[in-house]
Amino acid sequence: MELFHSVMNDTHHLPSLSALRAFVTVVQSGSFTEAARRLFLTQGAISKQIRLLEEHYGTPLLQRHSRQIQPTPSGRTLLPVAQDVVERLKEVERRLKTQTDILSLQVYVTFAVRWLMPRLGSFYQQYPLTQLRMDSMVYEPSELDPSIDQAYILFGRGHWPNMQAELLLAEKLSPVCAPGMLAQLTCLEDLAGQTLFHTTRDYEEWMAWLASQQISSLAQYKHQVVDLHHLAWAAAASGLGVAIGDMELLKDELQQGRLVRPFDTVLETGCGYYLAYPDSYADHPGLQALLSWMRQQAASSTAT
């Protein structure tokens, strides 16, 4: 019972957290008006919190100087402690909110199947409280709305209006085929007459790779368009033709010998897979956890 009263007496003499937060925000913003806007309070409420804090310590903590609010010597003594308390509590809140705040992620089917899903177990081991809701997509949305709390894994060059984007994997293209077709593909000329698998009707990936080999015409090849990369790769593994793909996403097939590279040339296109999100979503604790984990995974993956 004595211990209880001792704890109660100690905590009774601590200042209000709301007052400390108001004090820190006023000093950071230099203005009662701006502090009120940031904390979604009235200016009067901010003034009351500062007054309560000054009464608690029995000394002025703020003074007006050249149209700006600045801390007094006593305020400067209090400031680093108050900042530390506020930041520590914010961090605890961010961590605890991952139990209820679900992170929404939209991701390309091929990237999800080939890269993300096989690794996701380690993410949940590292961040067991983060809840992740994944929606797959075949094509990028025609318009990304920055007002929606939504993260994406997008393919491109990293430029989407009003979105932050961090590169995860740079694209490195090379043709792939079934091991049984290697004997038929001893040089570039052997591609003539073969079926080339495409995932776009403009044949963009094959055009770029062949252009790097000084080949500008596709007239000598047969063409088959499918809507997903892993369908093209599955067809190539079955010996139906030659596909082209990203070496990172095809790492398992290449290591296990289900697919092989008939040619040594790898084209770095300047494109890649990015984790993209609006500024308003940047502080979501689950997003920061996912981004940190993806950096680790991407670095580990490209290093092997």
CSV table of C-alpha atoms in Angstrom, one decimal:
chain,number,residue,atom,x,y,z
A,1,MET,CA,0.0,0.0,0.0
A,2,GLU,CA,2.9,2.4,0.8
A,3,LEU,CA,4.4,1.6,-2.6
A,4,PHE,CA,1.1,2.4,-4.3
A,5,HIS,CA,0.9,5.8,-2.6
A,6,SER,CA,4.6,6.5,-3.4
A,7,VAL,CA,3.9,5.8,-7.1
A,8,MET,CA,0.8,7.9,-7.0
A,9,ASN,CA,2.7,10.8,-5.4
A,10,ASP,CA,5.5,10.6,-8.0
A,11,THR,CA,3.1,10.6,-11.0
A,12,HIS,CA,0.9,13.3,-9.4
A,13,HIS,CA,3.8,15.7,-9.7
A,14,LEU,CA,4.5,15.0,-13.4
A,15,PRO,CA,3.3,17.6,-16.0
A,16,SER,CA,0.4,17.0,-18.4
A,17,LEU,CA,1.4,15.2,-21.6
A,18,SER,CA,-0.9,17.4,-23.6
A,19,ALA,CA,0.9,20.4,-22.1
A,20,LEU,CA,4.3,19.0,-23.0
A,21,ARG,CA,3.1,18.3,-26.6
A,22,ALA,CA,1.7,21.8,-26.9
A,23,PHE,CA,5.0,23.3,-25.6
A,24,VAL,CA,7.1,21.3,-28.1
A,25,THR,CA,4.8,22.2,-31.0
A,26,VAL,CA,4.8,25.9,-30.2
A,27,VAL,CA,8.7,25.9,-30.0
A,28,GLN,CA,9.0,23.9,-33.3
A,29,SER,CA,6.5,26.1,-35.1
A,30,GLY,CA,7.4,29.4,-33.5
A,31,SER,CA,3.7,30.3,-33.2
A,32,PHE,CA,0.7,29.6,-31.1
A,33,THR,CA,-1.5,29.8,-34.2
A,34,GLU,CA,0.6,27.3,-36.2
A,35,ALA,CA,0.8,25.0,-33.2
A,36,ALA,CA,-3.0,25.1,-32.9
A,37,ARG,CA,-3.3,24.2,-36.6
A,38,ARG,CA,-0.9,21.3,-36.3
A,39,LEU,CA,-2.6,19.9,-33.2
A,40,PHE,CA,-6.2,20.5,-34.4
A,41,LEU,CA,-6.9,22.7,-31.4
A,42,THR,CA,-7.9,26.3,-30.8
A,43,GLN,CA,-5.3,29.0,-30.1
A,44,GLY,CA,-6.9,29.4,-26.7
A,45,ALA,CA,-6.5,25.8,-25.9
A,46,ILE,CA,-2.8,26.0,-26.7
A,47,SER,CA,-2.4,29.1,-24.5
A,48,LYS,CA,-4.1,27.3,-21.7
A,49,GLN,CA,-1.8,24.3,-21.9
A,50,ILE,CA,1.3,26.5,-21.9
A,51,ARG,CA,-0.1,28.4,-18.9
A,52,LEU,CA,-0.7,25.2,-17.0
A,53,LEU,CA,2.8,24.0,-17.8
A,54,GLU,CA,4.3,27.3,-16.6
A,55,GLU,CA,2.3,27.1,-13.4
A,56,HIS,CA,3.5,23.5,-12.9
A,57,TYR,CA,7.1,24.6,-13.0
A,58,GLY,CA,6.6,28.0,-11.5
A,59,THR,CA,8.5,29.8,-14.2
A,60,PRO,CA,7.9,31.3,-17.7
A,61,LEU,CA,8.8,28.9,-20.5
A,62,LEU,CA,8.1,31.0,-23.6
A,63,GLN,CA,8.7,34.6,-24.6
A,64,ARG,CA,7.9,36.6,-27.8
A,65,HIS,CA,11.0,37.7,-29.7
A,66,SER,CA,10.9,39.5,-33.1
A,67,ARG,CA,7.3,38.3,-33.8
A,68,GLN,CA,8.3,34.7,-33.0
A,69,ILE,CA,7.8,32.6,-29.9
A,70,GLN,CA,11.0,31.3,-28.4
A,71,PRO,CA,11.8,29.4,-25.2
A,72,THR,CA,13.2,31.2,-22.1
A,73,PRO,CA,16.3,29.8,-20.4
A,74,SER,CA,14.0,27.5,-18.4
A,75,GLY,CA,12.1,26.6,-21.6
A,76,ARG,CA,15.4,25.6,-23.2
A,77,THR,CA,16.2,23.3,-20.3
A,78,LEU,CA,12.8,21.6,-20.5
A,79,LEU,CA,12.7,21.4,-24.3
A,80,PRO,CA,15.0,18.4,-25.1
A,81,VAL,CA,13.3,16.3,-22.3
A,82,ALA,CA,9.9,17.2,-23.5
A,83,GLN,CA,10.8,16.4,-27.1
A,84,ASP,CA,12.2,13.1,-26.1
A,85,VAL,CA,9.1,12.2,-24.2
A,86,VAL,CA,6.8,13.2,-27.0
A,87,GLU,CA,8.8,11.3,-29.7
A,88,ARG,CA,9.1,8.2,-27.6
A,89,LEU,CA,5.3,8.1,-27.1
A,90,LYS,CA,4.7,8.7,-30.8
A,91,GLU,CA,7.0,5.8,-31.6
A,92,VAL,CA,5.1,3.5,-29.1
A,93,GLU,CA,1.8,4.6,-30.7
A,94,ARG,CA,3.1,3.8,-34.2
A,95,ARG,CA,4.2,0.4,-33.1
A,96,LEU,CA,1.0,-0.4,-31.3
A,97,LYS,CA,-1.2,0.9,-34.1
A,98,THR,CA,0.1,-1.8,-36.4
A,99,GLN,CA,-2.1,-4.2,-34.5
A,100,THR,CA,-5.2,-2.5,-35.9
A,101,ASP,CA,-4.1,-0.5,-38.9
A,102,ILE,CA,-4.1,-2.7,-42.0
A,103,LEU,CA,-1.5,-1.9,-44.7
A,104,SER,CA,-3.1,-2.0,-48.1
A,105,LEU,CA,-0.8,-3.0,-51.0
A,106,GLN,CA,-1.6,-3.5,-54.7
A,107,VAL,CA,0.9,-5.5,-56.6
A,108,TYR,CA,1.5,-7.0,-60.0
A,109,VAL,CA,0.5,-10.7,-60.2
A,110,THR,CA,3.8,-11.8,-61.6
A,111,PHE,CA,5.9,-9.9,-59.0
A,112,ALA,CA,3.7,-11.2,-56.2
A,113,VAL,CA,3.9,-14.9,-57.4
A,114,ARG,CA,7.6,-14.8,-58.4
A,115,TRP,CA,9.2,-12.6,-55.8
A,116,LEU,CA,7.0,-11.4,-53.0
A,117,MET,CA,5.0,-14.4,-51.9
A,118,PRO,CA,7.9,-16.8,-51.5
A,119,ARG,CA,9.6,-14.4,-49.1
A,120,LEU,CA,6.6,-13.1,-47.2
A,121,GLY,CA,7.0,-15.6,-44.3
A,122,SER,CA,10.1,-13.8,-43.2
A,123,PHE,CA,8.3,-10.5,-43.2
A,124,TYR,CA,5.6,-11.8,-40.8
A,125,GLN,CA,8.4,-13.3,-38.6
A,126,GLN,CA,10.1,-10.0,-38.4
A,127,TYR,CA,7.0,-7.9,-38.1
A,128,PRO,CA,4.3,-10.2,-36.5
A,129,LEU,CA,1.9,-7.3,-35.6
A,130,THR,CA,1.7,-5.9,-39.1
A,131,GLN,CA,-1.4,-6.8,-41.0
A,132,LEU,CA,-1.0,-6.8,-44.8
A,133,ARG,CA,-3.9,-6.8,-47.3
A,134,MET,CA,-2.7,-7.5,-50.8
A,135,ASP,CA,-4.7,-7.0,-54.0
A,136,SER,CA,-3.2,-8.3,-57.3
A,137,MET,CA,-3.3,-6.4,-60.6
A,138,VAL,CA,-2.5,-7.3,-64.2
A,139,TYR,CA,-2.2,-3.7,-65.4
A,140,GLU,CA,-1.3,-0.5,-63.6
A,141,PRO,CA,-4.3,1.6,-62.6
A,142,SER,CA,-5.0,4.3,-65.2
A,143,GLU,CA,-4.8,7.0,-62.4
A,144,LEU,CA,-3.3,6.8,-59.0
A,145,ASP,CA,-5.2,8.8,-56.4
A,146,PRO,CA,-2.8,10.3,-53.8
A,147,SER,CA,-5.7,11.0,-51.4
A,148,ILE,CA,-6.3,7.2,-51.0
A,149,ASP,CA,-4.3,5.4,-48.3
A,150,GLN,CA,-2.9,2.7,-50.7
A,151,ALA,CA,0.6,1.5,-51.5
A,152,TYR,CA,1.6,-0.1,-54.8
A,153,ILE,CA,4.4,-2.1,-56.3
A,154,LEU,CA,4.6,-0.5,-59.8
A,155,PHE,CA,6.7,-1.1,-62.8
A,156,GLY,CA,8.3,1.9,-64.5
A,157,ARG,CA,11.0,4.5,-64.2
A,158,GLY,CA,10.0,5.8,-60.7
A,159,HIS,CA,8.0,8.8,-61.8
A,160,TRP,CA,4.3,8.9,-60.7
A,161,PRO,CA,2.6,12.3,-59.9
A,162,ASN,CA,2.2,13.0,-56.2
A,163,MET,CA,3.7,9.7,-55.2
A,164,GLN,CA,6.9,8.7,-53.4
A,165,ALA,CA,8.7,5.8,-55.0
A,166,GLU,CA,11.7,3.6,-54.1
A,167,LEU,CA,13.3,1.2,-56.4
A,168,LEU,CA,13.2,-2.4,-55.3
A,169,LEU,CA,14.5,-4.4,-58.3
A,170,ALA,CA,16.0,-3.0,-61.5
A,171,GLU,CA,14.9,-4.8,-64.7
A,172,LYS,CA,17.5,-7.0,-66.4
A,173,LEU,CA,16.1,-8.7,-69.5
A,174,SER,CA,17.3,-11.8,-71.4
A,175,PRO,CA,15.7,-14.6,-73.5
A,176,VAL,CA,14.9,-17.9,-71.9
A,177,CYS,CA,13.8,-21.3,-73.2
A,178,ALA,CA,13.5,-24.9,-72.2
A,179,PRO,CA,16.8,-26.8,-71.8
A,180,GLY,CA,15.8,-29.1,-74.7
A,181,MET,CA,15.8,-26.1,-77.1
A,182,LEU,CA,19.4,-25.0,-76.5
A,183,ALA,CA,20.8,-27.1,-79.3
A,184,GLN,CA,18.5,-25.2,-81.7
A,185,LEU,CA,19.7,-21.8,-80.5
A,186,THR,CA,23.5,-21.7,-81.0
A,187,CYS,CA,23.5,-18.1,-82.4
A,188,LEU,CA,21.1,-15.2,-82.9
A,189,GLU,CA,20.2,-16.2,-86.4
A,190,ASP,CA,18.7,-19.4,-85.0
A,191,LEU,CA,15.9,-17.4,-83.5
A,192,ALA,CA,14.5,-16.9,-87.0
A,193,GLY,CA,11.3,-19.0,-87.3
A,194,GLN,CA,11.0,-19.5,-83.5
A,195,THR,CA,7.9,-18.4,-81.6
A,196,LEU,CA,8.6,-15.4,-79.4
A,197,PHE,CA,6.3,-15.0,-76.5
A,198,HIS,CA,5.2,-11.4,-75.6
A,199,THR,CA,3.1,-9.9,-72.8
A,200,THR,CA,2.4,-6.6,-74.8
A,201,ARG,CA,1.1,-6.2,-78.2
A,202,ASP,CA,3.8,-3.7,-79.1
A,203,TYR,CA,6.4,-6.4,-78.4
A,204,GLU,CA,8.3,-3.9,-76.3
A,205,GLU,CA,10.6,-6.2,-74.4
A,206,TRP,CA,11.8,-8.2,-77.3
A,207,MET,CA,12.2,-5.1,-79.4
A,208,ALA,CA,14.4,-3.5,-76.8
A,209,TRP,CA,16.6,-6.7,-76.4
A,210,LEU,CA,16.9,-7.3,-80.1
A,211,ALA,CA,17.8,-3.7,-80.7
A,212,SER,CA,20.7,-4.1,-78.3
A,213,GLN,CA,21.9,-6.8,-80.7
A,214,GLN,CA,21.5,-4.5,-83.7
A,215,ILE,CA,18.3,-6.3,-84.9
A,216,SER,CA,15.5,-3.9,-85.8
A,217,SER,CA,13.0,-6.1,-87.6
A,218,LEU,CA,10.7,-8.8,-86.1
A,219,ALA,CA,9.5,-10.1,-89.5
A,220,GLN,CA,11.5,-13.3,-89.4
A,221,TYR,CA,10.0,-14.5,-86.1
A,222,LYS,CA,6.6,-16.0,-85.1
A,223,HIS,CA,4.8,-14.2,-82.3
A,224,GLN,CA,2.5,-15.2,-79.5
A,225,VAL,CA,1.0,-12.7,-77.1
A,226,VAL,CA,-0.2,-13.7,-73.6
A,227,ASP,CA,-1.4,-11.4,-70.8
A,228,LEU,CA,0.9,-12.5,-68.0
A,229,HIS,CA,4.7,-13.0,-67.8
A,230,HIS,CA,4.5,-16.2,-65.9
A,231,LEU,CA,2.3,-17.7,-68.7
A,232,ALA,CA,5.0,-16.8,-71.2
A,233,TRP,CA,7.7,-18.3,-69.0
A,234,ALA,CA,5.6,-21.5,-68.5
A,235,ALA,CA,5.1,-21.8,-72.2
A,236,ALA,CA,8.8,-21.4,-72.8
A,237,ALA,CA,9.6,-24.0,-70.1
A,238,SER,CA,7.3,-26.4,-72.0
A,239,GLY,CA,9.3,-26.0,-75.2
A,240,LEU,CA,6.7,-24.0,-77.1
A,241,GLY,CA,9.0,-21.1,-77.9
A,242,VAL,CA,11.3,-18.5,-76.5
A,243,ALA,CA,10.3,-16.0,-73.9
A,244,ILE,CA,12.0,-13.0,-72.5
A,245,GLY,CA,12.1,-12.0,-68.8
A,246,ASP,CA,13.6,-10.4,-65.9
A,247,MET,CA,16.6,-12.3,-64.5
A,248,GLU,CA,15.7,-11.6,-60.9
A,249,LEU,CA,12.1,-12.9,-61.2
A,250,LEU,CA,13.3,-15.9,-63.1
A,251,LYS,CA,16.1,-16.8,-60.6
A,252,ASP,CA,14.4,-19.9,-59.3
A,253,GLU,CA,13.6,-21.4,-62.7
A,254,LEU,CA,17.2,-20.7,-63.9
A,255,GLN,CA,18.8,-22.1,-60.8
A,256,GLN,CA,16.6,-25.3,-60.9
A,257,GLY,CA,17.2,-25.7,-64.7
A,258,ARG,CA,13.6,-25.4,-65.8
A,259,LEU,CA,14.6,-22.6,-68.0
A,260,VAL,CA,18.0,-21.7,-69.5
A,261,ARG,CA,19.5,-18.6,-71.2
A,262,PRO,CA,20.4,-19.4,-74.8
A,263,PHE,CA,22.4,-16.1,-75.1
A,264,ASP,CA,24.6,-14.3,-72.6
A,265,THR,CA,23.4,-10.7,-73.2
A,266,VAL,CA,21.4,-9.1,-70.4
A,267,LEU,CA,19.8,-5.8,-71.1
A,268,GLU,CA,19.4,-3.3,-68.3
A,269,THR,CA,16.4,-1.3,-69.4
A,270,GLY,CA,16.4,1.5,-66.8
A,271,CYS,CA,13.0,0.4,-65.6
A,272,GLY,CA,12.2,-1.6,-62.5
A,273,TYR,CA,9.8,-2.5,-59.7
A,274,TYR,CA,9.1,0.3,-57.2
A,275,LEU,CA,7.3,0.5,-54.0
A,276,ALA,CA,5.1,3.6,-54.5
A,277,TYR,CA,2.8,5.4,-52.0
A,278,PRO,CA,1.3,8.9,-51.4
A,279,ASP,CA,2.9,11.3,-49.0
A,280,SER,CA,-0.1,11.0,-46.7
A,281,TYR,CA,0.7,7.2,-46.3
A,282,ALA,CA,4.4,7.6,-45.6
A,283,ASP,CA,4.1,7.6,-41.8
A,284,HIS,CA,2.0,4.4,-41.7
A,285,PRO,CA,4.0,2.1,-39.4
A,286,GLY,CA,3.2,-1.0,-41.5
A,287,LEU,CA,4.5,0.7,-44.6
A,288,GLN,CA,7.8,1.7,-43.0
A,289,ALA,CA,8.1,-1.9,-41.8
A,290,LEU,CA,7.4,-3.3,-45.3
A,291,LEU,CA,9.8,-0.8,-46.9
A,292,SER,CA,12.6,-1.7,-44.5
A,293,TRP,CA,12.0,-5.4,-45.1
A,294,MET,CA,11.9,-5.1,-48.9
A,295,ARG,CA,15.2,-3.2,-48.9
A,296,GLN,CA,16.8,-6.1,-47.0
A,297,GLN,CA,15.3,-8.7,-49.3
A,298,ALA,CA,16.2,-6.8,-52.5
A,299,ALA,CA,19.7,-6.3,-51.3
A,300,SER,CA,20.1,-10.0,-50.4
A,301,SER,CA,18.4,-11.1,-53.6
A,302,THR,CA,20.6,-9.1,-56.0
A,303,ALA,CA,23.7,-10.0,-54.1
A,304,THR,CA,23.3,-13.7,-54.8
